[in-house]
PDB file of C-alpha atoms in Angstrom:
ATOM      1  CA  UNK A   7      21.368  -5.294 -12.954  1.00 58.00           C
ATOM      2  CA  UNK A   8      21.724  -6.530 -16.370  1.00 71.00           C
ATOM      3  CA  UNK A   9      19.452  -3.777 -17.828  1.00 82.00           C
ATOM      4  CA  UNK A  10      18.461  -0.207 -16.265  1.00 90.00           C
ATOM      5  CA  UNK A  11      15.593   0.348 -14.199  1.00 93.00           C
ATOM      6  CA  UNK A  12      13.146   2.389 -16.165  1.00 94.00           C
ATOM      7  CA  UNK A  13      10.951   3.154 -12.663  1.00 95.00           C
ATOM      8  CA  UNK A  14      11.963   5.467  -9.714  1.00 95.00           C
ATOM      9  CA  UNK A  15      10.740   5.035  -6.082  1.00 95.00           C
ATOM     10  CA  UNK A  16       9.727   8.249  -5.164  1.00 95.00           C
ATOM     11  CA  UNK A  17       9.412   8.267  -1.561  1.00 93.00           C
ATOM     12  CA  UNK A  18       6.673   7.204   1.052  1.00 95.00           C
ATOM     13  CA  UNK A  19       3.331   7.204  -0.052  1.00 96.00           C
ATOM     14  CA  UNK A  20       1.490   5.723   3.159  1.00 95.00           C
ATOM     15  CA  UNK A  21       1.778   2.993   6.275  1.00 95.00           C
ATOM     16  CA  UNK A  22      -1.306   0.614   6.614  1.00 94.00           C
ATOM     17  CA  UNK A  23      -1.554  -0.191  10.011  1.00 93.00           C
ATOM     18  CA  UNK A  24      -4.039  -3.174  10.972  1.00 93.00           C
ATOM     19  CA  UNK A  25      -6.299  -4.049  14.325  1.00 92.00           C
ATOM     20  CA  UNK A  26      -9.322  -5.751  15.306  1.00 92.00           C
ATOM     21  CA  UNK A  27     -10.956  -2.486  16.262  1.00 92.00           C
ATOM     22  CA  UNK A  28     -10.847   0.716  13.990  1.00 93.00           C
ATOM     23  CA  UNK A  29     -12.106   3.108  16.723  1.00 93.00           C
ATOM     24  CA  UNK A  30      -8.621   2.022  19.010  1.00 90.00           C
ATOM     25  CA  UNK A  31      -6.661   3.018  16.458  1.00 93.00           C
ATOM     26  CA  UNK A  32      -8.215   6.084  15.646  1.00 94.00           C
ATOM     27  CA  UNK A  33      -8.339   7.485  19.674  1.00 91.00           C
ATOM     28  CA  UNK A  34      -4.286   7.120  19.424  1.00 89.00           C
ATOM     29  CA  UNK A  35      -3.338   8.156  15.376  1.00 91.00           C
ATOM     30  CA  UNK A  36      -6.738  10.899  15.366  1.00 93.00           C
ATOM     31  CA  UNK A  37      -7.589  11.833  18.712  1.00 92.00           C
ATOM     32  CA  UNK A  38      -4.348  12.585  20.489  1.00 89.00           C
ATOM     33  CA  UNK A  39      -1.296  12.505  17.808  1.00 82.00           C
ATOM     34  CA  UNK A  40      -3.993  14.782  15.526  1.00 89.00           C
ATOM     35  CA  UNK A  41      -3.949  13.378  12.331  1.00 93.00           C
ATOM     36  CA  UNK A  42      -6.734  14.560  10.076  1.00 94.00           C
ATOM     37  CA  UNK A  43      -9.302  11.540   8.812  1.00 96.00           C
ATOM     38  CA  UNK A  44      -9.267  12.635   4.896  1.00 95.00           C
ATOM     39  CA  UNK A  45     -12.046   9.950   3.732  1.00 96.00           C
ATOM     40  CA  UNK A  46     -12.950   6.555   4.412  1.00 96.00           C
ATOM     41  CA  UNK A  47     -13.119   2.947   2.261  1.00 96.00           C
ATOM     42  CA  UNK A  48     -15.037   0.018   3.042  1.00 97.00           C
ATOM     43  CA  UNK A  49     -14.597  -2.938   0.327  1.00 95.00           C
ATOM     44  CA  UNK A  50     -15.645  -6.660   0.769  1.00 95.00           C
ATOM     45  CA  UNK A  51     -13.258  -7.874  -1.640  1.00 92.00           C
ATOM     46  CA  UNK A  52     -10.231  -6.332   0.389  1.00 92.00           C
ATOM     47  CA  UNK A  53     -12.318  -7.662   3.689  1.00 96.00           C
ATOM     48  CA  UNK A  54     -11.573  -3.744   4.598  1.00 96.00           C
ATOM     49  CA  UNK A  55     -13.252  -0.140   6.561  1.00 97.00           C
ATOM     50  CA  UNK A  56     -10.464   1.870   6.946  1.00 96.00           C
ATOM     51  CA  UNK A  57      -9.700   5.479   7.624  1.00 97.00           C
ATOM     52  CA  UNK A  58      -7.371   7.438   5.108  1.00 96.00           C
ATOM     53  CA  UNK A  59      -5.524   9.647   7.370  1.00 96.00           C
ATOM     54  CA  UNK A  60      -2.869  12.396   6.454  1.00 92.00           C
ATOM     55  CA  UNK A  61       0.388  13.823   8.476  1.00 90.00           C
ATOM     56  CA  UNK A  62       1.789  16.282   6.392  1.00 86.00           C
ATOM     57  CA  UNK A  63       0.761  18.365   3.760  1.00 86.00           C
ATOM     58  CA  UNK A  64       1.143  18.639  -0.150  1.00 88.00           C
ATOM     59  CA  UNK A  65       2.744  16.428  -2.638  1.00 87.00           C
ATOM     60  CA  UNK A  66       5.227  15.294   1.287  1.00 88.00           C
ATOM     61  CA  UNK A  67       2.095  14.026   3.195  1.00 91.00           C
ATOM     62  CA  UNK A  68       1.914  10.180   4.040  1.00 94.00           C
ATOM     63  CA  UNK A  69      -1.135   8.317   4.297  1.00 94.00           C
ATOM     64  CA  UNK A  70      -1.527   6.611   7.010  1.00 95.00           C
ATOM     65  CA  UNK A  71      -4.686   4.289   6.926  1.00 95.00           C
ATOM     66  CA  UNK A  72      -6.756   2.712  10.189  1.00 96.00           C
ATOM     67  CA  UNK A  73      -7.840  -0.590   9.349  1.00 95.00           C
ATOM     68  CA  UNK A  74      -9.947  -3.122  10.284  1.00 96.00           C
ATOM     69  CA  UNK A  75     -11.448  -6.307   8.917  1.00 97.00           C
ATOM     70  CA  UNK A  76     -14.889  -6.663   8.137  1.00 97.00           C
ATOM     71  CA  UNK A  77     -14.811 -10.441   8.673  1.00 97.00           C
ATOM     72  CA  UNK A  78     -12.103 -11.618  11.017  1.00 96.00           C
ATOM     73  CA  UNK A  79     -12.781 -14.764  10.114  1.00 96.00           C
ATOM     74  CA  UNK A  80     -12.037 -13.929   6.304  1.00 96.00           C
ATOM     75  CA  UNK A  81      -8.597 -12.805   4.071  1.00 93.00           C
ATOM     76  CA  UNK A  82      -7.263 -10.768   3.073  1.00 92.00           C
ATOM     77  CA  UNK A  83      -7.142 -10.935   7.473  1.00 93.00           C
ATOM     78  CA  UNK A  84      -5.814  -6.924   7.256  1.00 92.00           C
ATOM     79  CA  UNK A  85      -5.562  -6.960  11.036  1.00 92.00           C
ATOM     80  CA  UNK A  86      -3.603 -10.204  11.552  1.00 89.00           C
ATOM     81  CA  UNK A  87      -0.449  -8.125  10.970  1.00 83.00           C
ATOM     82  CA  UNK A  88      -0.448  -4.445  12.966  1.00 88.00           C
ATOM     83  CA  UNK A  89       1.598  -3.310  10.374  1.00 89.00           C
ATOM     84  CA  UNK A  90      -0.214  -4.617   7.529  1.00 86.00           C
ATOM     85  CA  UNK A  91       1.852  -2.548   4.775  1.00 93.00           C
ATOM     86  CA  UNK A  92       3.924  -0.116   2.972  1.00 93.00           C
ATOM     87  CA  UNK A  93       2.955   1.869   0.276  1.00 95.00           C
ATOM     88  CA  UNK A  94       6.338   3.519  -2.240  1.00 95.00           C
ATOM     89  CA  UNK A  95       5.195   6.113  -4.358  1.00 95.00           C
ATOM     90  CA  UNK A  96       6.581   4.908  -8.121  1.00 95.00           C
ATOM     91  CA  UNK A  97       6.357   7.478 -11.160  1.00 96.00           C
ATOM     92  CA  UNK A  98       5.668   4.804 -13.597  1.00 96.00           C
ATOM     93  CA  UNK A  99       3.603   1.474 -12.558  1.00 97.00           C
ATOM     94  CA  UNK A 100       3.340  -0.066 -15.323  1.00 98.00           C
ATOM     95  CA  UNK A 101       6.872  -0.181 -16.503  1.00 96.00           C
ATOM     96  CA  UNK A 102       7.483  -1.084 -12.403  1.00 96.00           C
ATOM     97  CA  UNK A 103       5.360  -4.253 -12.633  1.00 97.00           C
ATOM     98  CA  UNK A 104       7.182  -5.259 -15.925  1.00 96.00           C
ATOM     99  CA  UNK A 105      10.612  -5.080 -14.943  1.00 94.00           C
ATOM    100  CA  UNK A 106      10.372  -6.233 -11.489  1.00 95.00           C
ATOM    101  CA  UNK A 107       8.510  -9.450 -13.044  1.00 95.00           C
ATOM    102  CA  UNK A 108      11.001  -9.641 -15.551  1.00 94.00           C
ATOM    103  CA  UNK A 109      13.649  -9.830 -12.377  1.00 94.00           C
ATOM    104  CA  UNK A 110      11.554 -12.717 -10.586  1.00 94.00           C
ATOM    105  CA  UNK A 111       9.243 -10.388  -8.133  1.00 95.00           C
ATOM    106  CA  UNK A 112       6.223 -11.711  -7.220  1.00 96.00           C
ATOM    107  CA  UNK A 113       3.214 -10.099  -7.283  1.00 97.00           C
ATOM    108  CA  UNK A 114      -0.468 -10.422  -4.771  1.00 96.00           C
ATOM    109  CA  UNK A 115      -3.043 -11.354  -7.234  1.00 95.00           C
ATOM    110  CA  UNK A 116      -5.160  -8.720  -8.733  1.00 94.00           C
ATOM    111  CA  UNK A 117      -2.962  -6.838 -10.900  1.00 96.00           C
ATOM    112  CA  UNK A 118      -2.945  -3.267 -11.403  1.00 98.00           C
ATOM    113  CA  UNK A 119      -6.042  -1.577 -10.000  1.00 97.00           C
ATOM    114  CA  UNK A 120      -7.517   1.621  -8.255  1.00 96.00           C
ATOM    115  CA  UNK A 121      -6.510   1.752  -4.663  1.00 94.00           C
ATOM    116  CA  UNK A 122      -8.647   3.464  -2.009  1.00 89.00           C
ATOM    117  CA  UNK A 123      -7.034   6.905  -2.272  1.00 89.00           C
ATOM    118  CA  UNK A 124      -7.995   6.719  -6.215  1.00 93.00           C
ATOM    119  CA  UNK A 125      -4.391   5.825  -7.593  1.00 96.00           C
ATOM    120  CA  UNK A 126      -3.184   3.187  -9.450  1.00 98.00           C
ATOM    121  CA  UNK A 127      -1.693   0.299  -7.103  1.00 98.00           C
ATOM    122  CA  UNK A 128      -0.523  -2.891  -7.248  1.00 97.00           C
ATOM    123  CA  UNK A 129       1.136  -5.202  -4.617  1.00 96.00           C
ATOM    124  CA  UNK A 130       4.391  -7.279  -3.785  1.00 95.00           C
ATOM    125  CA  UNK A 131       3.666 -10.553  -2.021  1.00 95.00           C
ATOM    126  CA  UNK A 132       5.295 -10.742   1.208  1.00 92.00           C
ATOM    127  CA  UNK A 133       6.767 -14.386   0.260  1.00 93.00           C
ATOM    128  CA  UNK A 134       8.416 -15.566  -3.130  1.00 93.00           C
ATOM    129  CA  UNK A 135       7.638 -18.837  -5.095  1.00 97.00           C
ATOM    130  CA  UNK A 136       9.456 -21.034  -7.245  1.00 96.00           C
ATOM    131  CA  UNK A 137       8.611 -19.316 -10.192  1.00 97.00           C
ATOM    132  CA  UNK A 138       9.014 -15.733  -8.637  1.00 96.00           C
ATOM    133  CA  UNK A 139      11.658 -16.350  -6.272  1.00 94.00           C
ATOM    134  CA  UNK A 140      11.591 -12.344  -4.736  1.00 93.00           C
ATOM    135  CA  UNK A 141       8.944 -11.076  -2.206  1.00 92.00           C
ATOM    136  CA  UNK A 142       9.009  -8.803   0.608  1.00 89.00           C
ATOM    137  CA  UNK A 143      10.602 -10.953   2.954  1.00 82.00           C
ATOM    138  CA  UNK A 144       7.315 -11.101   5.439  1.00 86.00           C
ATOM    139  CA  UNK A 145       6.422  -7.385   4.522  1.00 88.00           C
ATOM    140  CA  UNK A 146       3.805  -6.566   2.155  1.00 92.00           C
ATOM    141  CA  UNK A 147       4.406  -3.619  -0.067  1.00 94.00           C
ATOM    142  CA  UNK A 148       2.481  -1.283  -1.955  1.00 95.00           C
ATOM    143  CA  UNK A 149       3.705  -0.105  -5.343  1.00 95.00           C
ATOM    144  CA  UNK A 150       1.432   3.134  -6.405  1.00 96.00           C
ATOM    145  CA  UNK A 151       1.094   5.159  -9.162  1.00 97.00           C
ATOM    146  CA  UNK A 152       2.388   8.923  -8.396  1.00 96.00           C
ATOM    147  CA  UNK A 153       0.333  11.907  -9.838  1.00 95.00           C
ATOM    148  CA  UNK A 154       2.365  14.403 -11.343  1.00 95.00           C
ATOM    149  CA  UNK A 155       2.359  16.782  -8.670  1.00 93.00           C
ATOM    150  CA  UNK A 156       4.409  14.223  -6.816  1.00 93.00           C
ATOM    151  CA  UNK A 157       6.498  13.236  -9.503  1.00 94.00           C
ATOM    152  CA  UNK A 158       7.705  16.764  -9.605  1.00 93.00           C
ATOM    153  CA  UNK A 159       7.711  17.230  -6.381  1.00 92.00           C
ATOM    154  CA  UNK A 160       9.973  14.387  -4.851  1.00 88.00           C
ATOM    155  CA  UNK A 161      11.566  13.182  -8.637  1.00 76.00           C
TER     156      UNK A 161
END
């Protein structure tokens, strides 16, 4: 790299894992491999009601979220892919976003915003363009914000 990253990925912040039916999810992730339901999200935008679940505990849990589409007819279509996405834990976003733009990653539209477990998030687009030639290869990941708990924690 011609200049130094100025962002570290952290570790694992969560798996997103998609289907047509949120309460089929939950009987296998809740019900009998006991992960705990922390909150929920619903959000029309994100064509999204999801369960925030947690396996582990502290600044090492991983989210794991149950989701399902509100429309299936509509995008974002979250349960077209089973695993819909990965989430990195990064301990500065904004300086992320710049320098991976800077090195031709492409972004999903909508920028830095609040994600459903109240961080800061942003996304990689699964494909590249001709003007940002890098994506996630097929795989849509999740850059978000660490708290400082985290940072200390796994930095």
């Amino acid at each position: 790299m011609s200049t130094p990253r100025p962002f570290r990925i952290l570790g694992i912040q969560q798996i997103a894992i998609g289907g047509s039916d949120k309460a089929r999810l939950k009987s296998l992730w809740v019900d009998l491999l006991g992960l705990t339901v922390k909150s929920t999200f619903v959000a029309e935008r994100e064509n999204v009601d999801e369960d925030i679940c947690a396996l582990g505990l502290g600044p090492h849990a991983v989210e794991v979220d149950l989701m399902q589409p509100l429309d299936p007819e509509k995008k974002p279509a979250v349960h077209a892919t089973p695993l819909n996405h990965v989430g990195l834990w990064v301990d500065s976003l904004p300086e992320a976003v710049e320098w991976l733009s800077a090195h031709g990653v492409r972004f999903a539209p909508g920028g830095i915003r609040q994600g459903a477990a109240g961080h800061d998030i942003c996304f990689i687009h699964p494909k590249g363009n001709e003007e940002f030639p890098l994506g996630g290869e097929g795989v849509l990941i999740e850059l978000v914000q660490a708290p400082p708990e985290v940072v200390a924690a796994l930095g």
